[in-house]
Amino acid sequence: MTYSTLTLPQFPHYRIFASLYKNVKNHRQIRDGIRSGSISADFDFAFLNAANVLSLEQIYSALFRCFVDKANGKMKANTIHTELISDMSTVKNIMEALTKFGIPSKGDTVDLVVLKVLYSGDEDDSGDGNSFSPDALKKISGQLDSAIENDGAGGCCLTDTELESTADLHKIRKNYKLSDLFSEDRDRLNRLLIGTIQLKGL
Amino acid sequence: MRDQIVDDLQLRIPTVPLRLISQGAEALIFMTNQHPYLPAGVNPCDVDNPGKYIIKYRPPKPYRHPKLDKRITATRTSSEAKLLHKLYQLGVKAPKLIAIDAPNGLIWMEFLGYQLPDMRYSSLKNWLWLLERESDRDHPVALADNVKDCCNGIGRSIGVLHLHGIVHGDLTTSNIVLTDEATLKPSLIDFGLSSYSGLPEDRAVDLYVLERALKSTHPVYAEKYWEWILDGYHDVHEEDGKRGRKKYSETISRFKEVRMRGRKRTMIG
Ligand SMILES: Nc1ncnc2c1ncn2[C@@H]1O[C@H](COP(=O)(O)OP(=O)(O)O)[C@@H](O)[C@H]1O
Ligand SMILES: [Mg+2]
C-alpha cells in the first residue's frame, strides 16, 4: 500500500490522493459495481486507464483544468471525479470519456491510476467529508487495497518512471486523436496532450 | 486603476508571485516563478526556461456589460491560447501553452528570451539596436551572417504561418524575440491579434506592418534586414511546392500594392 499526495501551487486547499495499481484482475467487477451503484457510496474515486497516461504533468494539467472549471462554475459532470476523468479525455460526451479513459472493460489485467480529491482541513466545502488527514489517506489506501485484486501488490507511488512503463503509445495516439501529429518523442507527445487537455471544449 | 487590476488578480491567485513586466491596450503581462499546477521540484518537460513563466491577463473592461465582457474575454483568451498550441503542432517556434483560465482572461505560457549584454530583454528590436551601436564602417556587426540567419528564420516562421492560413496581425520588432544566446533562434510572440485568413490582402498587410516597423526602428539597416526576411519567407513557400509558389506570388504582388497605397497615403498626409 503505497501512494502519493499531489498538491497544486495555485489550489493549495486541495490534496489529491494518487496511486497506481498494476495488473488489476477484477477491473470488470469494479466497473460494473460503480455503474450499477452496488458499491458503497464512499467508494468515490477517479479511476483512469493508465494506458492513456504518459506523465504526472498530464495528470496535474487535468487537475488544474478541473479545479479552474469548478471555481468558474463550469463543471460538466455531477461529481469532481467524473469531471476529472472527462478532463483527461478529448471527448465531450461524458459516457464516452468514461469508456475510453476510465476503467477499461477489456483485457485480462489492466493498470489503473486512482485519484481522490481531498480538501485540506477547514476548507472542506464539499459537504462529503473528504477532508485531508494522514488517517484519511491510510483509510483510503486500505479501502482500495482490499477492493482491488492485483496479487496483493497493492498500489504504488505515482511517478513518471512508473507511468512510462504503463503508458500505451498506440492507445494514446488513438484516444487523443493525434493521427498525423503523433510523435514517438515523449516530450513532444506530452506537450501535445497538455495543450489538448487545457483547450478541451474551448 | 492599474494597481487595482494587479491587486484584484493577486487576490484571485494569492499563492502566485506576480511581477508586472508590460501593459498593453488589451492585456497585462506578468512574470512569475510559480508554475500554475506543478509543485516545486517537478519541472515541466520541453520548455525553454523552467522556473520562469509568463502570465498574460486580460482584465475585465468596466464599460462593458459584465456578462458580455466575460464572453468576449473568454473568446479572445482561448483564441490566443489555441493559436499557441496550433503553432506548437506546426513546429513554429512560439511560446508553449501551459495553462488557461478563459473566463478570467488568463493564459500561462513559456517564457522565451534572455538578457542581452546591455541587460535589456532580447527582443529583435533591442538586439538590433545593440548591434547597430556596435557597428562601424569597418565592422558592420549588424550585417553579419548571424543577423542574416536570424532574419531568414523570422521570414520562414512568418511563411509557415501564412502557408497555414494564419496571419499574425501585429508583426513589430517587439513581437519578435531571440530565444537563445548561442543559436539566436527567433520566435514570434503576441498572438493577441492573430486570426485565420485566406486573403492575400491580410498576409500582405502582415508583411507591410513588419517592413514599416523595421524602417522606423532601424532606419539605417532596415533594407538589408527586410531582404533577408523576405528570402526566408520565399524559401518556405518554395519548399512547399506548387501551391506555396502560387501563394507566394499572390502575397507578394498584393504586398507591392499595399506598399503603394501606403506611399500615397504618406505623400498626401
Ligand atoms: N512568452 C513570453 N516570453 C517572454 N516575454 C514575453 C512573452 N510574452 C510577452 N512577453 C513580454 O511582454 C511584452 C508584451 O507582451 P505581448 O504579448 O506582446 O502583449 P501586448 O499585446 O500587450 O503587446 C512583450 O513585448 C515581451 O517583452
Ligand atoms: Mg506586443
XYZ file of C-alpha atoms and ligand atoms in Angstrom:
499
model
C 0.000 0.000 0.000
C 1.839 2.979 -1.335
C 0.514 6.202 -2.699
C 1.426 9.798 -3.403
C -0.287 13.026 -2.477
C -0.384 15.745 -5.075
C -0.835 19.449 -4.458
C -1.196 22.239 -6.991
C 0.545 25.531 -6.197
C -2.421 27.552 -7.323
C -5.008 25.472 -5.463
C -3.374 24.801 -2.111
C -6.620 23.791 -0.400
C -6.871 20.600 -2.445
C -4.867 17.486 -1.691
C -5.056 14.643 -4.142
C -4.582 11.058 -3.156
C -2.855 9.307 -6.072
C -1.841 5.725 -6.587
C -1.073 3.308 -9.402
C -2.449 -0.228 -9.298
C -0.744 -2.517 -11.769
C -2.032 -5.818 -13.123
C -5.525 -5.427 -11.766
C -7.676 -8.511 -12.358
C -11.107 -7.549 -11.084
C -11.490 -4.346 -13.068
C -14.756 -5.501 -14.669
C -16.255 -6.193 -11.296
C -15.274 -2.734 -10.009
C -16.516 -1.093 -13.180
C -19.857 -2.867 -13.026
C -20.168 -2.151 -9.324
C -19.705 1.573 -9.902
C -22.072 1.633 -12.872
C -24.839 -0.226 -11.119
C -24.337 1.692 -7.897
C -23.974 -1.500 -5.900
C -20.639 -0.377 -4.476
C -20.972 1.736 -1.349
C -21.279 5.477 -1.815
C -17.977 6.284 -0.135
C -16.147 4.310 -2.822
C -15.714 7.527 -4.753
C -12.612 7.798 -6.926
C -11.400 8.814 -10.337
C -10.204 5.574 -11.923
C -8.133 6.150 -15.035
C -6.896 3.609 -17.511
C -3.125 4.038 -17.055
C -2.608 3.201 -20.734
C -3.666 6.754 -21.611
C -1.411 8.392 -19.055
C 2.018 9.461 -20.161
C 3.195 11.638 -17.314
C 2.448 13.223 -13.977
C 2.412 16.581 -15.716
C -0.529 15.383 -17.789
C -2.438 14.480 -14.619
C -1.578 17.793 -12.962
C -2.741 19.577 -16.081
C -6.133 17.835 -15.946
C -6.452 18.545 -12.216
C -5.816 22.220 -12.904
C -8.407 22.268 -15.641
C -10.875 20.560 -13.331
C -10.323 22.998 -10.439
C -10.472 26.036 -12.725
C -13.757 24.859 -14.190
C -15.112 24.141 -10.734
C -14.111 27.595 -9.485
C -15.774 29.166 -12.524
C -18.955 27.151 -12.120
C -18.274 25.408 -15.430
C -18.233 21.783 -14.352
C -19.986 19.479 -16.796
C -20.168 16.326 -14.688
C -22.004 15.944 -11.407
C -19.008 14.855 -9.349
C -15.456 16.095 -9.242
C -14.098 12.637 -10.035
C -16.192 12.175 -13.155
C -15.223 15.693 -14.164
C -11.579 14.749 -13.735
C -11.861 11.691 -15.981
C -13.654 13.804 -18.524
C -10.905 16.440 -18.291
C -8.272 13.813 -19.097
C -10.125 12.984 -22.267
C -10.662 14.667 -25.597
C -14.315 13.760 -25.912
C -17.243 15.951 -24.958
C -19.613 13.144 -24.146
C -19.097 12.062 -20.541
C -20.152 8.418 -21.053
C -17.697 8.127 -23.908
C -14.968 9.709 -21.777
C -15.605 7.159 -19.044
C -15.438 4.314 -21.547
C -12.207 5.429 -23.160
C -10.381 6.948 -20.203
C -11.961 5.285 -17.175
C -11.812 1.630 -16.171
C -11.422 -0.463 -19.331
C -13.802 -3.336 -19.926
C -11.372 -5.405 -21.937
C -8.121 -7.109 -21.005
C -7.274 -9.853 -18.523
C -5.340 -7.426 -16.401
C -5.217 -3.630 -16.553
C -3.251 -0.845 -14.899
C -5.260 1.804 -13.103
C -4.385 5.265 -11.901
C -6.572 6.079 -8.915
C -7.135 9.646 -7.781
C -9.208 11.078 -4.984
C -9.645 14.783 -4.384
C -9.459 15.783 -0.734
C -9.778 19.139 0.936
C -7.243 20.409 3.395
C -8.693 20.958 6.853
C -11.048 23.900 7.226
C -11.562 24.391 3.512
C -13.779 21.344 3.179
C -16.731 22.870 1.399
C -17.608 19.634 -0.329
C -20.010 18.514 2.330
C -18.976 14.922 1.648
C -16.422 14.823 4.410
C -13.434 14.258 2.133
C -11.091 16.109 4.421
C -7.416 15.584 4.222
C -5.568 13.928 7.103
C -2.905 11.242 7.390
C -5.558 8.905 8.794
C -7.879 9.615 5.899
C -5.112 8.734 3.447
C -4.391 5.446 5.198
C -8.037 4.599 5.249
C -8.424 5.333 1.552
C -5.396 3.293 0.660
C -6.674 0.387 2.747
C -10.085 0.642 1.156
C -8.521 0.412 -2.310
C -6.129 -2.394 -1.409
C -8.993 -4.545 -0.260
C -11.224 -3.749 -3.232
C -8.608 -4.103 -5.969
C -7.187 -7.538 -6.743
C -3.644 -7.460 -8.048
C -1.952 -10.416 -6.391
C -1.534 -8.495 -3.191
C 0.816 -5.964 -4.764
C -1.445 -3.073 -3.813
C -0.841 0.411 -5.116
C 2.430 2.086 -5.881
C 3.577 5.698 -5.961
C 2.615 7.661 -8.990
C 5.896 8.581 -10.668
C 6.894 9.343 -14.237
C 9.031 6.225 -14.284
C 6.091 4.039 -13.278
C 3.804 5.786 -15.747
C 6.307 5.272 -18.514
C 6.001 1.534 -18.006
C 2.203 1.512 -18.061
C 1.575 4.058 -20.864
C 0.458 2.641 -24.197
C 1.504 4.963 -27.008
C -0.871 3.361 -29.516
C -3.833 3.940 -27.206
C -2.709 7.496 -26.586
C -2.423 8.147 -30.288
C -5.903 6.795 -30.870
C -7.737 8.161 -27.841
C -6.255 11.645 -28.117
C -6.999 11.602 -31.855
C -3.465 12.584 -32.724
C -3.076 10.660 -36.002
C -0.504 12.635 -38.039
C 0.538 14.698 -35.071
C 1.609 11.647 -33.117
C 5.238 11.638 -32.099
C 7.405 8.936 -30.561
C 9.229 11.725 -28.775
C 7.709 11.610 -25.312
C 8.441 15.224 -24.505
C 6.679 16.392 -27.627
C 3.842 13.955 -27.108
C 3.455 15.180 -23.558
C 3.118 18.815 -24.636
C 0.577 17.824 -27.263
C -1.517 16.132 -24.580
C -1.218 19.056 -22.186
C -2.310 21.519 -24.841
C -5.227 19.287 -25.744
C -6.324 18.980 -22.115
C -6.076 22.715 -21.475
C -8.032 23.617 -24.589
C -10.714 20.967 -24.477
C -14.153 22.415 -25.014
C -12.868 25.941 -25.621
C -6.524 51.857 -11.954
C -3.637 49.649 -12.945
C -2.724 48.940 -9.333
C -6.310 47.976 -8.684
C -6.229 45.474 -11.559
C -2.982 43.960 -10.321
C -4.349 43.736 -6.769
C -7.518 42.023 -7.979
C -5.532 39.450 -9.902
C -3.201 38.877 -6.981
C -6.234 38.208 -4.786
C -7.517 35.692 -7.279
C -4.227 33.783 -7.305
C -2.685 34.648 -3.930
C -0.091 31.868 -3.997
C 1.462 33.092 -7.245
C 4.048 35.883 -7.003
C 3.422 38.336 -9.831
C 5.790 40.810 -11.417
C 4.245 43.165 -13.930
C 6.530 43.500 -16.947
C 4.331 45.098 -19.570
C 0.997 46.739 -20.031
C -0.684 46.929 -23.423
C -4.041 48.115 -24.604
C -5.728 44.803 -24.004
C -3.535 42.814 -21.659
C -1.122 42.949 -18.765
C 1.936 40.726 -18.858
C 3.355 39.264 -15.678
C 6.334 37.143 -14.978
C 6.288 34.546 -12.225
C 8.480 31.747 -10.984
C 5.458 29.713 -9.933
C 4.099 27.116 -12.315
C 0.292 27.062 -12.068
C -0.032 23.343 -11.417
C 3.368 21.751 -10.916
C 4.788 21.817 -7.401
C 8.357 22.945 -6.828
C 10.722 20.199 -7.893
C 8.566 18.911 -10.730
C 9.686 20.630 -13.911
C 7.520 20.842 -16.996
C 9.026 18.915 -19.874
C 10.255 20.574 -23.022
C 10.099 24.243 -22.025
C 12.922 26.712 -22.585
C 13.057 28.333 -19.157
C 11.687 26.143 -16.382
C 11.036 28.249 -13.315
C 10.061 31.314 -15.353
C 6.579 31.750 -16.738
C 4.586 34.437 -18.442
C 1.016 35.214 -17.439
C -0.993 37.196 -19.951
C -4.034 38.746 -18.299
C -6.962 40.412 -19.994
C -8.692 42.291 -17.181
C -12.439 42.969 -17.220
C -13.494 46.066 -19.143
C -15.610 48.135 -16.747
C -17.515 49.823 -19.588
C -18.894 46.528 -20.954
C -21.812 44.591 -19.597
C -20.225 42.030 -17.235
C -21.789 39.035 -18.947
C -20.855 40.139 -22.421
C -17.418 41.139 -21.152
C -16.779 37.667 -19.761
C -17.763 36.111 -23.050
C -15.578 38.396 -25.134
C -12.640 37.920 -22.784
C -13.068 34.142 -22.845
C -13.201 34.076 -26.638
C -10.114 36.231 -27.143
C -8.169 34.409 -24.487
C -8.955 30.971 -25.825
C -8.316 32.034 -29.394
C -4.811 33.171 -28.463
C -4.174 30.004 -26.464
C -5.407 27.832 -29.325
C -3.022 29.564 -31.660
C -0.075 28.889 -29.359
C -0.989 25.221 -29.375
C -1.514 25.209 -33.133
C 1.918 26.717 -33.674
C 3.451 24.044 -31.475
C 1.734 21.429 -33.595
C 3.076 23.090 -36.736
C 6.603 23.214 -35.322
C 6.755 27.017 -35.443
C 8.755 28.486 -32.598
C 6.351 30.319 -30.271
C 5.701 30.331 -26.513
C 4.284 26.978 -25.462
C 0.903 26.937 -23.824
C 0.974 25.886 -20.180
C -2.473 26.701 -18.851
C -5.564 28.737 -19.481
C -8.460 30.119 -17.453
C -10.515 31.545 -20.288
C -13.429 33.219 -18.432
C -10.931 35.104 -16.276
C -8.749 36.120 -19.196
C -5.631 34.247 -18.100
C -3.021 32.426 -20.157
C 0.146 30.900 -18.727
C 2.910 30.344 -21.229
C 6.537 29.509 -21.577
C 8.964 32.367 -21.010
C 11.100 32.964 -24.075
C 14.166 35.147 -24.381
C 17.224 36.085 -22.381
C 19.111 39.106 -21.170
C 21.296 40.861 -23.717
C 24.799 42.061 -22.759
C 23.339 45.540 -22.216
C 20.892 43.996 -19.698
C 17.894 44.521 -21.908
C 15.417 41.860 -22.931
C 16.243 40.024 -26.167
C 13.526 41.408 -28.399
C 14.559 41.743 -32.027
C 14.447 45.495 -31.578
C 16.787 45.577 -28.583
C 19.171 43.116 -30.145
C 19.456 45.020 -33.430
C 19.863 48.313 -31.579
C 22.711 46.819 -29.629
C 24.410 45.539 -32.777
C 23.823 48.824 -34.550
C 25.511 50.714 -31.707
C 28.482 48.397 -32.014
C 28.667 48.689 -35.801
C 31.042 50.898 -37.697
C 32.207 51.097 -41.285
C 34.960 48.519 -40.835
C 32.922 46.173 -38.663
C 29.248 46.333 -39.523
C 28.294 43.630 -36.994
C 24.635 44.442 -37.585
C 25.055 42.969 -41.068
C 26.925 39.852 -40.010
C 25.924 36.346 -41.041
C 24.236 35.598 -37.734
C 21.869 38.525 -38.289
C 21.174 37.260 -41.781
C 20.415 33.757 -40.457
C 18.148 35.182 -37.794
C 16.246 37.274 -40.329
C 15.900 34.264 -42.617
C 14.449 32.359 -39.674
C 11.933 35.112 -38.981
C 10.840 35.092 -42.598
C 10.490 31.333 -42.507
C 8.312 31.443 -39.401
C 6.023 34.040 -40.924
C 5.950 31.976 -44.107
C 4.827 28.843 -42.283
C 2.094 30.816 -40.530
C 0.869 32.184 -43.836
C 1.058 28.810 -45.557
C -1.296 27.505 -42.887
C -3.736 30.343 -43.290
C -2.719 32.202 -40.135
C -1.899 35.899 -40.039
C -0.058 37.285 -37.037
C -1.750 40.658 -37.047
C 0.883 42.629 -35.139
C 4.342 41.943 -36.534
C 6.500 44.526 -34.801
C 10.127 44.296 -33.744
C 8.967 43.873 -30.117
C 6.805 40.910 -31.017
C 9.786 39.000 -32.367
C 12.296 37.742 -29.818
C 15.562 35.867 -29.803
C 15.235 32.761 -27.700
C 18.770 31.548 -27.332
C 22.040 33.402 -26.973
C 24.005 30.649 -28.691
C 21.767 29.881 -31.660
C 19.939 33.244 -31.903
C 16.849 31.292 -32.868
C 13.994 33.753 -33.335
C 10.429 33.313 -32.154
C 7.255 35.216 -32.781
C 5.224 36.201 -29.716
C 1.970 38.066 -29.017
C -0.773 36.315 -30.949
C -3.434 38.544 -29.461
C -4.410 39.934 -32.855
C -3.819 36.784 -34.878
C -6.505 35.182 -36.952
C -7.199 32.714 -39.699
C -7.458 34.254 -43.109
C -7.134 33.072 -46.656
C -6.936 36.564 -48.088
C -3.718 37.681 -49.815
C -4.538 41.165 -48.537
C -4.233 40.084 -44.897
C -0.917 38.340 -45.497
C 0.341 41.348 -47.432
C -0.606 43.691 -44.600
C 1.222 41.400 -42.154
C 4.393 41.826 -44.207
C 3.853 45.523 -44.699
C 3.436 46.143 -40.976
C 6.748 44.444 -40.293
C 8.542 46.297 -43.058
C 7.268 49.576 -41.688
C 8.243 48.640 -38.156
C 11.773 47.780 -39.280
C 12.129 51.032 -41.190
C 11.050 53.111 -38.255
C 13.085 51.349 -35.555
C 16.152 50.511 -37.671
C 16.339 53.106 -40.456
C 19.984 52.511 -41.382
C 19.903 48.750 -41.961
C 16.218 48.052 -42.462
C 16.568 47.387 -46.160
C 19.059 44.589 -45.628
C 17.083 43.046 -42.759
C 13.956 43.116 -44.832
C 15.652 41.495 -47.812
C 16.832 38.650 -45.595
C 13.421 38.195 -44.024
C 11.831 38.018 -47.449
C 14.439 35.448 -48.519
C 13.364 33.157 -45.699
C 9.723 33.875 -46.429
C 10.306 32.958 -50.056
C 12.227 29.759 -49.255
C 9.499 28.109 -47.165
C 6.979 28.834 -49.877
C 9.322 27.389 -52.479
C 9.813 24.247 -50.368
C 6.074 23.819 -50.159
C 5.919 23.206 -53.907
C 3.449 24.428 -56.457
C 0.799 25.566 -54.004
C 3.376 27.501 -51.995
C 4.830 29.213 -55.037
C 1.398 30.343 -56.128
C 0.580 31.649 -52.680
C 3.902 33.446 -52.556
C 3.394 35.321 -55.796
C -0.160 36.267 -54.833
C 1.013 37.612 -51.492
C 3.991 39.479 -52.879
C 2.079 41.183 -55.667
C -0.539 42.254 -53.161
C 2.237 43.394 -50.833
C 3.545 45.702 -53.548
C 0.087 47.179 -53.945
C -0.269 47.702 -50.213
C 3.087 49.415 -50.184
C 1.995 51.741 -52.992
C -1.159 52.612 -51.121
C 0.929 53.319 -48.050
C 3.258 55.611 -50.001
C 0.382 57.556 -51.500
C -1.131 57.949 -48.088
C 2.093 59.328 -46.609
C 2.545 61.648 -49.612
C -0.912 63.078 -49.198
C -0.804 63.094 -45.410
N 6.300 34.304 -23.806
C 6.983 35.408 -23.471
N 8.244 35.301 -23.012
C 8.932 36.413 -22.653
N 8.438 37.653 -22.682
C 7.178 37.817 -23.112
C 6.382 36.708 -23.529
N 5.181 37.175 -23.897
C 5.220 38.521 -23.712
N 6.431 38.922 -23.255
C 6.855 40.292 -22.952
O 5.741 41.110 -22.699
C 5.602 42.098 -23.725
C 4.142 42.293 -24.080
O 3.548 41.057 -24.418
P 2.596 40.902 -25.678
O 2.128 39.504 -25.766
O 3.332 41.444 -26.877
O 1.367 41.814 -25.277
P 0.813 43.167 -25.900
O -0.390 42.750 -26.675
O 0.480 43.981 -24.714
O 1.887 43.753 -26.777
C 6.430 41.567 -24.888
O 6.869 42.578 -25.725
C 7.544 40.872 -24.161
O 8.522 41.802 -23.717
Mg 3.216 43.023 -28.161
